[in-house]
Amino acid sequence: MAAAPWRGMAAAPWRGMAAPGEGWQPGRGRDRSRAAARDGSRAAARDGSGSALGDGSGSAPGDGSGPPAPERVLFPPTFSVSEIKNKQRRHFMFLRWKQQQRKEKLALKKKRRKEREALGDKAPPKAIPKTIENQRVYDETTVDPNDEEVAFDEATDEFAPYFNRLTVPKILITTSDRPRGRTVRFCEQLATVIPNSHVYYRRGLALKRIIPQCIARDFTDLIVINEDRKIPNGLVLSHLPDGPTAHFRMSSVRLRKEIKRKGKEPTEHVPEVILNNFTTRLGHSIGRMFAALFPHDPQFIGRQVATFHNQRDYIFFRFHRYIFKSEKKVGIQELGPRFTLKLRSLQKGTFDSKFGEYEWIHKRREMDTNRRKFHL
């Protein structure tokens, strides 16, 4: 039999290699060009002409000047980490850059501290860092404590009977229809923070029907906790009998069991109240609404304090117990609950969603154009 190829394959060397003179094979031209390029680069390196570096630093063959200069790695002048396409490599380089920035900042801080220690009393005053708070845009409604007009308005507003000690706060706390367990527990814990407060469930009643019943039973304030997807997300505070009514968006709600290193259950003592950073006319109205929830005379023996802290129009509520460790040191322990409020609207009178007159409404597209503009 004639020597025929196995299963019809042409008589050619193994693994597709072409015999000499059989013509072109795939990839063979590229291999030859790469080999030629390698040979050319090696020849250029032996010559030492330096043309590969482009700086003319090479030496002629046989001049006895020594080995050629090492190649210099030139990076682009405007190199940025964002130009790195690989995500992991880009993240790694960004962390290295942040670490370097941190080291430089710490070294500069130590240098300045040594200079201040060397100068002693002649050292210049420390620079005040720029923050959004101290760069705040001036508000024309900022309250001056000595303003007679503001004092007259506060003496004749809806909260004047409370501040004149003519009324005793009595609070009704209720929820939206069919509250879930988390909202119910939040209302119960809020009732332990506000003295003389009572928790009742809606049972399908409208607020317009609840408010007259509250006025008939001598309640001074109504608090409604709204929820969405089993999470409290809104608070309506209405001062009775003549208003005003404030609507807040609630977030970051934490119950007592969710707070780390919490203290024991709060006692029945009347807490102290701290209202911080309510500077405008609108902020004064909101602050007076919160103050009217608590009795006038706190019982200092309980060492409990309720704080409403306004920062960038977010109102942070905290409830603490404190103890004096020495004349200069004090320890605090959070009792809970905690939450954050954002004012959405302030309405004159009691709650009326259809025909109510609003004093202030938060309009995001018109009011949130400047990050340094605050309203409370």
XYZ file of C-alpha atoms in Angstrom:
376
model
C 0.000 0.000 0.000
C 1.089 3.525 -0.700
C 2.122 5.621 2.251
C -1.114 7.563 2.676
C -1.776 10.117 5.407
C -3.739 9.031 8.472
C -7.469 9.751 8.116
C -7.035 12.005 5.119
C -4.528 14.476 6.588
C -1.898 15.891 4.259
C 1.631 14.675 4.548
C 3.042 17.431 6.656
C 5.071 17.623 9.839
C 3.328 17.164 13.204
C 1.340 20.038 14.916
C 0.733 21.963 11.728
C 4.340 22.911 11.008
C 4.992 23.316 7.261
C 7.729 21.514 5.518
C 10.452 23.574 3.872
C 9.188 25.179 0.694
C 5.497 24.435 1.273
C 4.443 28.094 1.391
C 2.969 30.462 3.954
C 1.627 29.226 7.342
C -0.561 31.202 9.786
C 1.448 33.252 12.273
C 4.773 32.595 10.644
C 5.233 36.142 9.305
C 4.527 37.677 12.717
C 7.076 35.371 14.352
C 9.719 36.429 11.853
C 8.994 40.147 12.373
C 9.158 39.783 16.158
C 12.446 37.903 15.930
C 13.849 40.618 13.666
C 12.742 43.326 16.125
C 14.406 41.504 19.028
C 17.631 41.141 17.049
C 17.567 44.844 16.197
C 17.040 45.895 19.825
C 19.900 43.652 20.979
C 22.173 45.127 18.344
C 21.256 48.641 19.420
C 21.991 47.746 23.050
C 25.417 46.356 22.043
C 26.209 49.505 20.054
C 25.261 51.681 23.046
C 24.054 54.412 20.731
C 21.265 55.410 23.162
C 18.804 55.904 20.370
C 16.311 53.680 22.204
C 16.315 56.079 25.158
C 16.069 59.164 23.043
C 18.450 61.193 25.254
C 21.775 60.655 23.445
C 23.473 59.376 26.586
C 24.997 56.241 24.980
C 28.682 55.862 24.171
C 30.325 54.756 20.950
C 31.722 51.204 20.811
C 35.296 50.915 21.813
C 35.654 54.397 23.401
C 36.351 52.937 26.840
C 33.823 55.124 28.619
C 32.254 52.239 30.547
C 28.837 50.595 30.495
C 25.856 52.489 29.045
C 23.653 54.611 31.338
C 20.558 52.859 32.771
C 17.218 53.520 31.179
C 15.048 56.221 32.777
C 11.356 55.579 33.348
C 9.369 58.651 32.318
C 5.795 58.980 33.586
C 3.237 61.329 32.043
C 3.345 64.767 33.718
C -0.410 64.728 34.399
C -0.820 61.206 35.707
C -4.013 60.429 37.611
C -5.135 57.341 39.504
C -8.447 57.465 37.655
C -6.606 56.643 34.425
C -5.832 53.135 35.692
C -8.329 50.803 34.051
C -7.935 47.860 36.402
C -10.309 48.340 39.310
C -8.263 46.467 41.914
C -5.049 48.173 40.906
C -6.772 51.564 40.890
C -8.154 50.968 44.403
C -4.727 49.835 45.637
C -3.019 52.910 44.222
C -5.681 55.176 45.703
C -5.130 53.682 49.172
C -1.384 54.220 48.813
C -1.990 57.824 47.802
C -4.292 58.400 50.772
C -1.735 56.856 53.113
C 0.967 59.140 51.739
C -1.278 62.176 52.149
C -1.991 61.144 55.744
C 1.707 60.809 56.531
C 2.504 64.210 55.062
C -0.327 65.821 57.012
C 0.830 64.217 60.264
C 4.436 65.296 59.661
C 3.320 68.873 58.992
C 1.219 68.837 62.162
C 4.181 67.649 64.260
C 6.398 70.308 62.701
C 3.933 73.065 63.536
C 3.530 71.793 67.098
C 7.299 71.880 67.623
C 7.447 75.403 66.227
C 4.672 76.516 68.599
C 6.462 74.942 71.561
C 9.681 76.691 70.580
C 8.000 80.084 70.239
C 6.036 79.705 73.468
C 3.851 82.747 74.180
C 4.933 84.409 70.943
C 3.324 81.674 68.859
C 0.579 82.888 66.488
C -3.018 81.858 67.252
C -4.289 78.618 65.773
C -6.116 78.886 62.478
C -9.830 78.196 62.579
C -10.720 75.383 60.133
C -13.337 76.152 57.529
C -16.559 74.200 57.896
C -19.994 74.441 56.373
C -21.329 75.741 59.699
C -18.935 78.669 60.138
C -19.174 79.483 56.407
C -22.948 79.675 56.655
C -24.767 82.183 54.474
C -26.193 84.962 56.613
C -29.938 84.728 57.187
C -31.895 87.949 57.598
C -34.247 86.272 60.087
C -31.458 85.458 62.572
C -32.781 86.343 66.011
C -31.096 88.971 68.140
C -31.681 88.276 71.871
C -32.135 92.011 72.511
C -34.647 92.571 69.718
C -37.849 94.106 71.144
C -39.963 92.926 68.212
C -38.946 89.307 68.760
C -39.601 89.593 72.498
C -43.079 91.004 71.828
C -43.922 88.251 69.339
C -42.824 85.542 71.766
C -44.859 87.116 74.557
C -48.041 86.949 72.472
C -47.670 83.730 70.452
C -49.401 80.370 70.978
C -46.741 79.179 73.463
C -46.980 82.219 75.757
C -49.365 80.484 78.252
C -46.848 77.688 78.702
C -43.867 79.995 79.242
C -45.962 82.125 81.602
C -46.618 78.950 83.622
C -50.382 79.105 83.017
C -50.611 75.593 81.550
C -49.111 72.206 82.409
C -47.982 70.057 79.449
C -50.144 67.014 78.748
C -49.151 65.054 75.650
C -51.074 62.535 73.547
C -48.930 60.149 71.472
C -50.617 58.184 68.713
C -49.652 56.409 65.507
C -50.861 55.855 61.985
C -53.493 53.200 61.312
C -52.487 49.614 62.127
C -48.996 50.263 63.505
C -46.423 47.510 63.549
C -44.367 46.310 66.480
C -41.355 48.598 65.971
C -43.524 51.727 65.827
C -45.480 50.651 68.899
C -42.297 50.078 70.901
C -40.932 53.439 69.776
C -44.077 55.221 71.020
C -43.874 53.438 74.359
C -40.228 54.426 74.804
C -40.950 58.002 73.742
C -43.639 58.167 76.430
C -41.006 57.361 79.083
C -38.926 60.325 77.904
C -41.723 62.949 77.869
C -43.414 63.304 81.275
C -47.213 63.300 81.534
C -47.630 61.691 78.090
C -50.210 59.064 77.140
C -50.151 56.562 74.268
C -53.398 55.812 72.430
C -53.984 53.949 69.195
C -55.838 55.493 66.250
C -58.367 52.723 65.563
C -59.172 54.278 62.200
C -60.052 57.750 63.485
C -59.121 60.816 61.441
C -56.952 63.487 63.023
C -59.710 66.068 62.585
C -61.845 63.980 64.917
C -59.039 63.276 67.364
C -58.033 66.925 67.859
C -61.406 68.088 69.334
C -61.369 65.150 71.727
C -57.829 66.062 72.816
C -58.848 69.669 73.449
C -61.864 68.512 75.486
C -59.542 66.365 77.665
C -57.058 69.243 78.255
C -54.224 67.873 76.133
C -51.728 70.565 75.168
C -49.894 68.710 72.365
C -50.532 65.901 69.923
C -47.739 63.722 68.514
C -48.454 61.397 65.585
C -45.840 58.809 64.520
C -46.193 57.669 60.907
C -44.567 54.573 59.473
C -43.698 53.089 56.106
C -42.763 49.430 55.594
C -42.825 48.829 59.351
C -40.291 51.625 60.014
C -41.168 55.018 61.616
C -40.540 57.683 58.999
C -42.602 60.736 59.983
C -43.680 62.826 62.966
C -46.504 65.347 63.202
C -46.411 67.700 66.194
C -49.492 69.855 66.795
C -49.780 72.340 69.627
C -53.285 72.592 71.054
C -55.688 74.301 70.947
C -54.518 76.961 68.449
C -51.539 75.389 66.750
C -49.081 75.594 65.078
C -48.530 72.171 63.483
C -45.122 70.943 62.306
C -44.495 68.005 60.002
C -41.090 66.291 60.225
C -39.408 63.545 58.277
C -37.953 61.004 60.710
C -34.891 58.857 60.096
C -32.153 56.925 61.926
C -34.538 55.599 64.593
C -32.788 53.472 67.219
C -34.598 51.777 70.073
C -33.000 51.149 73.443
C -31.997 47.568 72.736
C -30.214 48.679 69.549
C -27.952 51.203 71.319
C -24.536 49.982 72.420
C -23.410 50.590 76.004
C -26.841 51.875 76.951
C -27.758 52.653 80.534
C -30.538 51.328 82.685
C -34.172 52.229 82.129
C -34.906 55.943 82.647
C -36.574 57.005 85.859
C -39.759 59.017 86.230
C -37.889 62.215 87.100
C -38.567 65.270 84.942
C -35.547 65.643 82.614
C -33.640 68.746 81.713
C -34.030 70.076 78.161
C -31.257 71.405 75.907
C -32.174 73.266 72.714
C -29.051 73.917 70.677
C -28.458 76.066 67.590
C -32.014 77.264 66.819
C -31.038 80.752 65.659
C -33.602 81.996 63.107
C -37.229 83.012 63.629
C -38.344 79.676 62.216
C -35.831 77.881 64.419
C -37.114 79.730 67.495
C -40.666 78.605 66.744
C -39.573 74.972 66.391
C -37.475 75.179 69.541
C -40.383 76.603 71.531
C -42.584 73.756 70.286
C -40.128 71.193 71.646
C -39.712 73.083 74.912
C -43.488 73.126 75.447
C -43.508 69.307 75.624
C -41.660 69.228 78.961
C -42.611 70.665 82.380
C -40.923 73.830 83.578
C -39.052 72.631 86.640
C -36.691 69.716 85.958
C -35.790 67.355 88.771
C -31.995 67.536 88.869
C -31.796 64.572 91.208
C -32.668 62.312 88.271
C -29.607 63.540 86.273
C -31.426 63.031 82.965
C -31.272 65.384 80.011
C -33.122 65.476 76.652
C -31.200 67.201 73.858
C -32.519 68.668 70.604
C -29.431 69.590 68.588
C -29.885 71.388 65.261
C -27.074 70.994 62.744
C -27.500 71.848 59.053
C -31.307 71.825 59.514
C -31.236 68.254 60.885
C -32.536 67.955 64.447
C -30.815 65.189 66.407
C -32.554 63.910 69.540
C -30.608 62.185 72.318
C -31.554 61.185 75.859
C -28.719 60.821 78.388
C -28.000 60.319 82.032
C -24.961 62.125 83.424
C -22.792 61.875 86.524
C -20.116 64.223 87.849
C -16.879 62.279 88.321
C -14.969 65.313 89.570
C -15.073 69.082 89.407
C -13.871 69.028 85.807
C -14.977 65.648 84.453
C -18.471 64.369 83.766
C -19.627 61.018 82.395
C -22.697 60.525 80.221
C -24.616 57.408 79.309
C -27.203 57.251 76.544
C -30.582 55.866 77.520
C -32.448 55.993 74.205
C -34.349 56.161 72.013
C -32.610 58.268 69.411
C -33.834 59.695 66.108
C -33.261 62.466 63.577
C -35.853 64.967 62.330
C -35.988 67.107 59.191
C -38.625 69.855 59.038
C -40.900 69.598 56.009
C -43.604 72.171 56.787
C -44.978 74.464 59.487
C -48.708 75.094 59.392
C -50.765 77.691 61.222
C -53.502 76.349 63.483
C -54.172 72.673 64.066
C -53.777 69.922 61.502
C -55.680 70.597 58.264
C -54.298 69.015 55.119
C -56.811 70.612 52.706
C -57.491 74.172 53.831
C -54.591 74.811 56.206
C -52.429 77.931 55.898
C -48.729 77.191 55.847
C -46.087 79.466 57.339
C -43.177 77.573 55.797
C -42.793 74.669 53.336
C -39.541 73.021 52.392
C -39.101 73.162 48.610
C -36.020 71.231 47.651
C -35.432 72.599 44.155
C -35.712 76.198 45.317
C -34.190 76.062 48.817
C -31.421 73.462 48.488
C -29.442 75.230 45.778
C -26.708 76.298 48.240
C -25.152 73.870 50.728
C -24.283 76.729 53.094
C -27.839 78.039 53.328
C -29.774 76.896 56.417
C -33.247 77.796 57.640
C -33.293 76.836 61.335
